[in-house]
Amino acid sequence: MILFDPADVFLHSAKNFVYMKTVREESGKKDGLFQILAFFGDRFFEGFALTFIFTRCVAYPYVVYTCFTGPDLRYGMSWAAVCAQNLHQGAVLLGLLIILMFLNFFWAWLILKVVFRVLKGEEVEDTRSDSDTGDTDGHAKKE
């Protein structure tokens, strides 16, 4: 899981620069510091995208692959024999690792969609809600 940590550094840095830029913009100050904050926010997002794709879509699938082929090399027996000895715990864990791998592919696809929108010059909006006034169980209140 240590593979997942490097991208977080870039993500949190990018978020901080974007938040500082937003505060500066809301206060009506679009000066040189505003431009610097926007520049560094974009660069840190680029670093996040590259690091995310490499660590989670290249290195992590290799880890999953070695988890599948590793018992053959270490113990001289098939994967099925190792799973049978461990009451199928290995197969369950491997299945969860594979699910996480496909989630990473989906998240990378979402990140690439944002990157391509920015490269096309389109405006990218944050679709998450900023208000906390909604119902906590996710259902609309009936009046």
PDB file of C-alpha atoms in Angstrom:
ATOM      1  CA  MET A   1       0.000   0.000   0.000  1.00  0.00           C
ATOM      2  CA  ILE A   2       3.030   2.261   0.172  1.00  0.00           C
ATOM      3  CA  LEU A   3       2.636   2.651  -3.599  1.00  0.00           C
ATOM      4  CA  PHE A   4      -0.483   4.739  -3.029  1.00  0.00           C
ATOM      5  CA  ASP A   5       1.158   7.411  -0.859  1.00  0.00           C
ATOM      6  CA  PRO A   6       3.396   9.377  -3.299  1.00  0.00           C
ATOM      7  CA  ALA A   7       0.467  10.666  -5.367  1.00  0.00           C
ATOM      8  CA  ASP A   8      -1.209  12.044  -2.244  1.00  0.00           C
ATOM      9  CA  VAL A   9       1.632  14.523  -1.676  1.00  0.00           C
ATOM     10  CA  PHE A  10       1.040  16.086  -5.082  1.00  0.00           C
ATOM     11  CA  LEU A  11      -2.754  15.983  -4.682  1.00  0.00           C
ATOM     12  CA  HIS A  12      -2.776  17.765  -1.335  1.00  0.00           C
ATOM     13  CA  SER A  13      -0.257  20.342  -2.530  1.00  0.00           C
ATOM     14  CA  ALA A  14      -2.348  21.051  -5.624  1.00  0.00           C
ATOM     15  CA  LYS A  15      -5.493  21.391  -3.505  1.00  0.00           C
ATOM     16  CA  ASN A  16      -3.771  23.842  -1.170  1.00  0.00           C
ATOM     17  CA  PHE A  17      -2.618  26.039  -4.057  1.00  0.00           C
ATOM     18  CA  VAL A  18      -6.082  25.961  -5.651  1.00  0.00           C
ATOM     19  CA  TYR A  19      -7.717  26.873  -2.339  1.00  0.00           C
ATOM     20  CA  MET A  20      -5.289  29.765  -1.822  1.00  0.00           C
ATOM     21  CA  LYS A  21      -5.960  30.926  -5.383  1.00  0.00           C
ATOM     22  CA  THR A  22      -9.730  30.730  -4.805  1.00  0.00           C
ATOM     23  CA  VAL A  23      -9.504  32.781  -1.615  1.00  0.00           C
ATOM     24  CA  ARG A  24      -7.382  35.364  -3.411  1.00  0.00           C
ATOM     25  CA  GLU A  25      -9.865  35.463  -6.305  1.00  0.00           C
ATOM     26  CA  GLU A  26     -12.865  35.867  -3.984  1.00  0.00           C
ATOM     27  CA  SER A  27     -11.164  38.789  -2.281  1.00  0.00           C
ATOM     28  CA  GLY A  28     -10.808  40.478  -5.684  1.00  0.00           C
ATOM     29  CA  LYS A  29      -7.002  40.284  -5.873  1.00  0.00           C
ATOM     30  CA  LYS A  30      -5.931  38.912  -9.234  1.00  0.00           C
ATOM     31  CA  ASP A  31      -2.330  40.061  -9.027  1.00  0.00           C
ATOM     32  CA  GLY A  32       1.025  38.369  -9.534  1.00  0.00           C
ATOM     33  CA  LEU A  33       0.553  36.115  -6.513  1.00  0.00           C
ATOM     34  CA  PHE A  34      -2.755  34.893  -7.978  1.00  0.00           C
ATOM     35  CA  GLN A  35      -0.947  33.864 -11.163  1.00  0.00           C
ATOM     36  CA  ILE A  36       1.807  32.120  -9.196  1.00  0.00           C
ATOM     37  CA  LEU A  37      -0.732  30.176  -7.140  1.00  0.00           C
ATOM     38  CA  ALA A  38      -2.582  29.123 -10.304  1.00  0.00           C
ATOM     39  CA  PHE A  39       0.693  28.044 -11.945  1.00  0.00           C
ATOM     40  CA  PHE A  40       1.824  25.905  -8.999  1.00  0.00           C
ATOM     41  CA  GLY A  41      -1.657  24.415  -8.558  1.00  0.00           C
ATOM     42  CA  ASP A  42      -1.606  23.258 -12.175  1.00  0.00           C
ATOM     43  CA  ARG A  43       1.938  21.873 -11.930  1.00  0.00           C
ATOM     44  CA  PHE A  44       1.164  19.923  -8.768  1.00  0.00           C
ATOM     45  CA  PHE A  45      -1.966  18.488 -10.408  1.00  0.00           C
ATOM     46  CA  GLU A  46       0.161  17.367 -13.345  1.00  0.00           C
ATOM     47  CA  GLY A  47       2.569  15.723 -10.905  1.00  0.00           C
ATOM     48  CA  PHE A  48      -0.375  14.045  -9.192  1.00  0.00           C
ATOM     49  CA  ALA A  49      -1.745  12.694 -12.475  1.00  0.00           C
ATOM     50  CA  LEU A  50       1.613  11.293 -13.583  1.00  0.00           C
ATOM     51  CA  THR A  51       2.422   9.810 -10.187  1.00  0.00           C
ATOM     52  CA  PHE A  52      -1.079   8.330  -9.809  1.00  0.00           C
ATOM     53  CA  ILE A  53      -0.968   6.666 -13.211  1.00  0.00           C
ATOM     54  CA  PHE A  54       2.523   5.247 -12.708  1.00  0.00           C
ATOM     55  CA  THR A  55       2.121   3.992  -9.149  1.00  0.00           C
ATOM     56  CA  ARG A  56      -1.455   2.742  -9.367  1.00  0.00           C
ATOM     57  CA  CYS A  57      -1.789   1.661 -13.004  1.00  0.00           C
ATOM     58  CA  VAL A  58       1.728   0.359 -13.696  1.00  0.00           C
ATOM     59  CA  ALA A  59       3.465  -0.569 -10.433  1.00  0.00           C
ATOM     60  CA  TYR A  60       0.408  -1.828  -8.517  1.00  0.00           C
ATOM     61  CA  PRO A  61      -0.712  -4.280 -11.254  1.00  0.00           C
ATOM     62  CA  TYR A  62       2.828  -5.684 -11.158  1.00  0.00           C
ATOM     63  CA  VAL A  63       2.438  -6.224  -7.411  1.00  0.00           C
ATOM     64  CA  VAL A  64      -0.870  -8.020  -8.007  1.00  0.00           C
ATOM     65  CA  TYR A  65       0.782 -10.136 -10.708  1.00  0.00           C
ATOM     66  CA  THR A  66       3.608 -11.151  -8.393  1.00  0.00           C
ATOM     67  CA  CYS A  67       1.061 -12.054  -5.705  1.00  0.00           C
ATOM     68  CA  PHE A  68      -0.499 -14.429  -8.221  1.00  0.00           C
ATOM     69  CA  THR A  69       2.743 -15.934  -9.528  1.00  0.00           C
ATOM     70  CA  GLY A  70       4.811 -15.639  -6.339  1.00  0.00           C
ATOM     71  CA  PRO A  71       3.798 -18.937  -4.690  1.00  0.00           C
ATOM     72  CA  ASP A  72       5.036 -20.882  -7.718  1.00  0.00           C
ATOM     73  CA  LEU A  73       8.476 -19.355  -7.366  1.00  0.00           C
ATOM     74  CA  ARG A  74       8.781 -19.439  -3.566  1.00  0.00           C
ATOM     75  CA  TYR A  75       7.146 -22.705  -2.642  1.00  0.00           C
ATOM     76  CA  GLY A  76       7.450 -24.769  -5.810  1.00  0.00           C
ATOM     77  CA  MET A  77       3.709 -25.453  -5.915  1.00  0.00           C
ATOM     78  CA  SER A  78       0.756 -24.184  -7.874  1.00  0.00           C
ATOM     79  CA  TRP A  79      -1.431 -21.265  -6.802  1.00  0.00           C
ATOM     80  CA  ALA A  80      -4.362 -23.630  -6.292  1.00  0.00           C
ATOM     81  CA  ALA A  81      -2.320 -25.763  -3.889  1.00  0.00           C
ATOM     82  CA  VAL A  82      -1.291 -22.724  -1.853  1.00  0.00           C
ATOM     83  CA  CYS A  83      -4.925 -21.538  -1.666  1.00  0.00           C
ATOM     84  CA  ALA A  84      -6.082 -25.022  -0.632  1.00  0.00           C
ATOM     85  CA  GLN A  85      -3.571 -25.063   2.230  1.00  0.00           C
ATOM     86  CA  ASN A  86      -4.735 -21.644   3.444  1.00  0.00           C
ATOM     87  CA  LEU A  87      -8.482 -22.391   3.210  1.00  0.00           C
ATOM     88  CA  HIS A  88      -8.879 -20.118   0.202  1.00  0.00           C
ATOM     89  CA  GLN A  89      -7.808 -17.033   2.132  1.00  0.00           C
ATOM     90  CA  GLY A  90      -5.216 -16.306  -0.544  1.00  0.00           C
ATOM     91  CA  ALA A  91      -7.837 -16.410  -3.298  1.00  0.00           C
ATOM     92  CA  VAL A  92     -10.113 -14.009  -1.406  1.00  0.00           C
ATOM     93  CA  LEU A  93      -7.265 -11.572  -0.764  1.00  0.00           C
ATOM     94  CA  LEU A  94      -6.124 -11.786  -4.374  1.00  0.00           C
ATOM     95  CA  GLY A  95      -9.690 -11.093  -5.503  1.00  0.00           C
ATOM     96  CA  LEU A  96      -9.811  -7.981  -3.326  1.00  0.00           C
ATOM     97  CA  LEU A  97      -6.463  -6.802  -4.721  1.00  0.00           C
ATOM     98  CA  ILE A  98      -7.796  -7.248  -8.258  1.00  0.00           C
ATOM     99  CA  ILE A  99     -10.961  -5.280  -7.424  1.00  0.00           C
ATOM    100  CA  LEU A 100      -8.791  -2.469  -6.055  1.00  0.00           C
ATOM    101  CA  MET A 101      -6.697  -2.589  -9.234  1.00  0.00           C
ATOM    102  CA  PHE A 102      -9.769  -2.083 -11.412  1.00  0.00           C
ATOM    103  CA  LEU A 103     -10.942   0.759  -9.160  1.00  0.00           C
ATOM    104  CA  ASN A 104      -7.554   2.395  -9.716  1.00  0.00           C
ATOM    105  CA  PHE A 105      -8.008   2.033 -13.484  1.00  0.00           C
ATOM    106  CA  PHE A 106     -11.428   3.694 -13.227  1.00  0.00           C
ATOM    107  CA  TRP A 107     -10.047   6.573 -11.125  1.00  0.00           C
ATOM    108  CA  ALA A 108      -7.171   7.019 -13.591  1.00  0.00           C
ATOM    109  CA  TRP A 109      -9.724   7.254 -16.407  1.00  0.00           C
ATOM    110  CA  LEU A 110     -11.548  10.007 -14.497  1.00  0.00           C
ATOM    111  CA  ILE A 111      -8.275  11.878 -13.933  1.00  0.00           C
ATOM    112  CA  LEU A 112      -7.392  11.579 -17.619  1.00  0.00           C
ATOM    113  CA  LYS A 113     -10.818  12.980 -18.562  1.00  0.00           C
ATOM    114  CA  VAL A 114     -10.033  16.072 -16.471  1.00  0.00           C
ATOM    115  CA  VAL A 115      -6.562  16.356 -18.006  1.00  0.00           C
ATOM    116  CA  PHE A 116      -7.955  16.170 -21.545  1.00  0.00           C
ATOM    117  CA  ARG A 117     -10.595  18.805 -20.762  1.00  0.00           C
ATOM    118  CA  VAL A 118      -7.910  21.141 -19.481  1.00  0.00           C
ATOM    119  CA  LEU A 119      -5.734  20.479 -22.545  1.00  0.00           C
ATOM    120  CA  LYS A 120      -8.709  21.324 -24.799  1.00  0.00           C
ATOM    121  CA  GLY A 121      -9.142  24.585 -22.923  1.00  0.00           C
ATOM    122  CA  GLU A 122     -12.509  23.679 -21.452  1.00  0.00           C
ATOM    123  CA  GLU A 123     -13.564  24.855 -18.014  1.00  0.00           C
ATOM    124  CA  VAL A 124     -13.331  22.175 -15.352  1.00  0.00           C
ATOM    125  CA  GLU A 125     -15.861  22.408 -12.561  1.00  0.00           C
ATOM    126  CA  ASP A 126     -15.979  20.693  -9.204  1.00  0.00           C
ATOM    127  CA  THR A 127     -19.340  18.931  -9.127  1.00  0.00           C
ATOM    128  CA  ARG A 128     -19.209  18.091  -5.430  1.00  0.00           C
ATOM    129  CA  SER A 129     -21.642  19.903  -3.174  1.00  0.00           C
ATOM    130  CA  ASP A 130     -20.326  22.597  -0.838  1.00  0.00           C
ATOM    131  CA  SER A 131     -23.457  22.781   1.291  1.00  0.00           C
ATOM    132  CA  ASP A 132     -24.049  20.726   4.400  1.00  0.00           C
ATOM    133  CA  THR A 133     -27.775  21.449   4.455  1.00  0.00           C
ATOM    134  CA  GLY A 134     -28.780  18.222   2.736  1.00  0.00           C
ATOM    135  CA  ASP A 135     -30.269  15.238   4.489  1.00  0.00           C
ATOM    136  CA  THR A 136     -27.602  12.946   5.915  1.00  0.00           C
ATOM    137  CA  ASP A 137     -29.147   9.679   4.748  1.00  0.00           C
ATOM    138  CA  GLY A 138     -29.145  10.708   1.076  1.00  0.00           C
ATOM    139  CA  HIS A 139     -32.935  10.867   0.693  1.00  0.00           C
ATOM    140  CA  ALA A 140     -34.826  13.995  -0.156  1.00  0.00           C
ATOM    141  CA  LYS A 141     -37.120  15.287   2.521  1.00  0.00           C
ATOM    142  CA  LYS A 142     -40.812  15.303   1.709  1.00  0.00           C
ATOM    143  CA  GLU A 143     -42.776  18.384   2.682  1.00  0.00           C
TER     144      GLU A 143
END
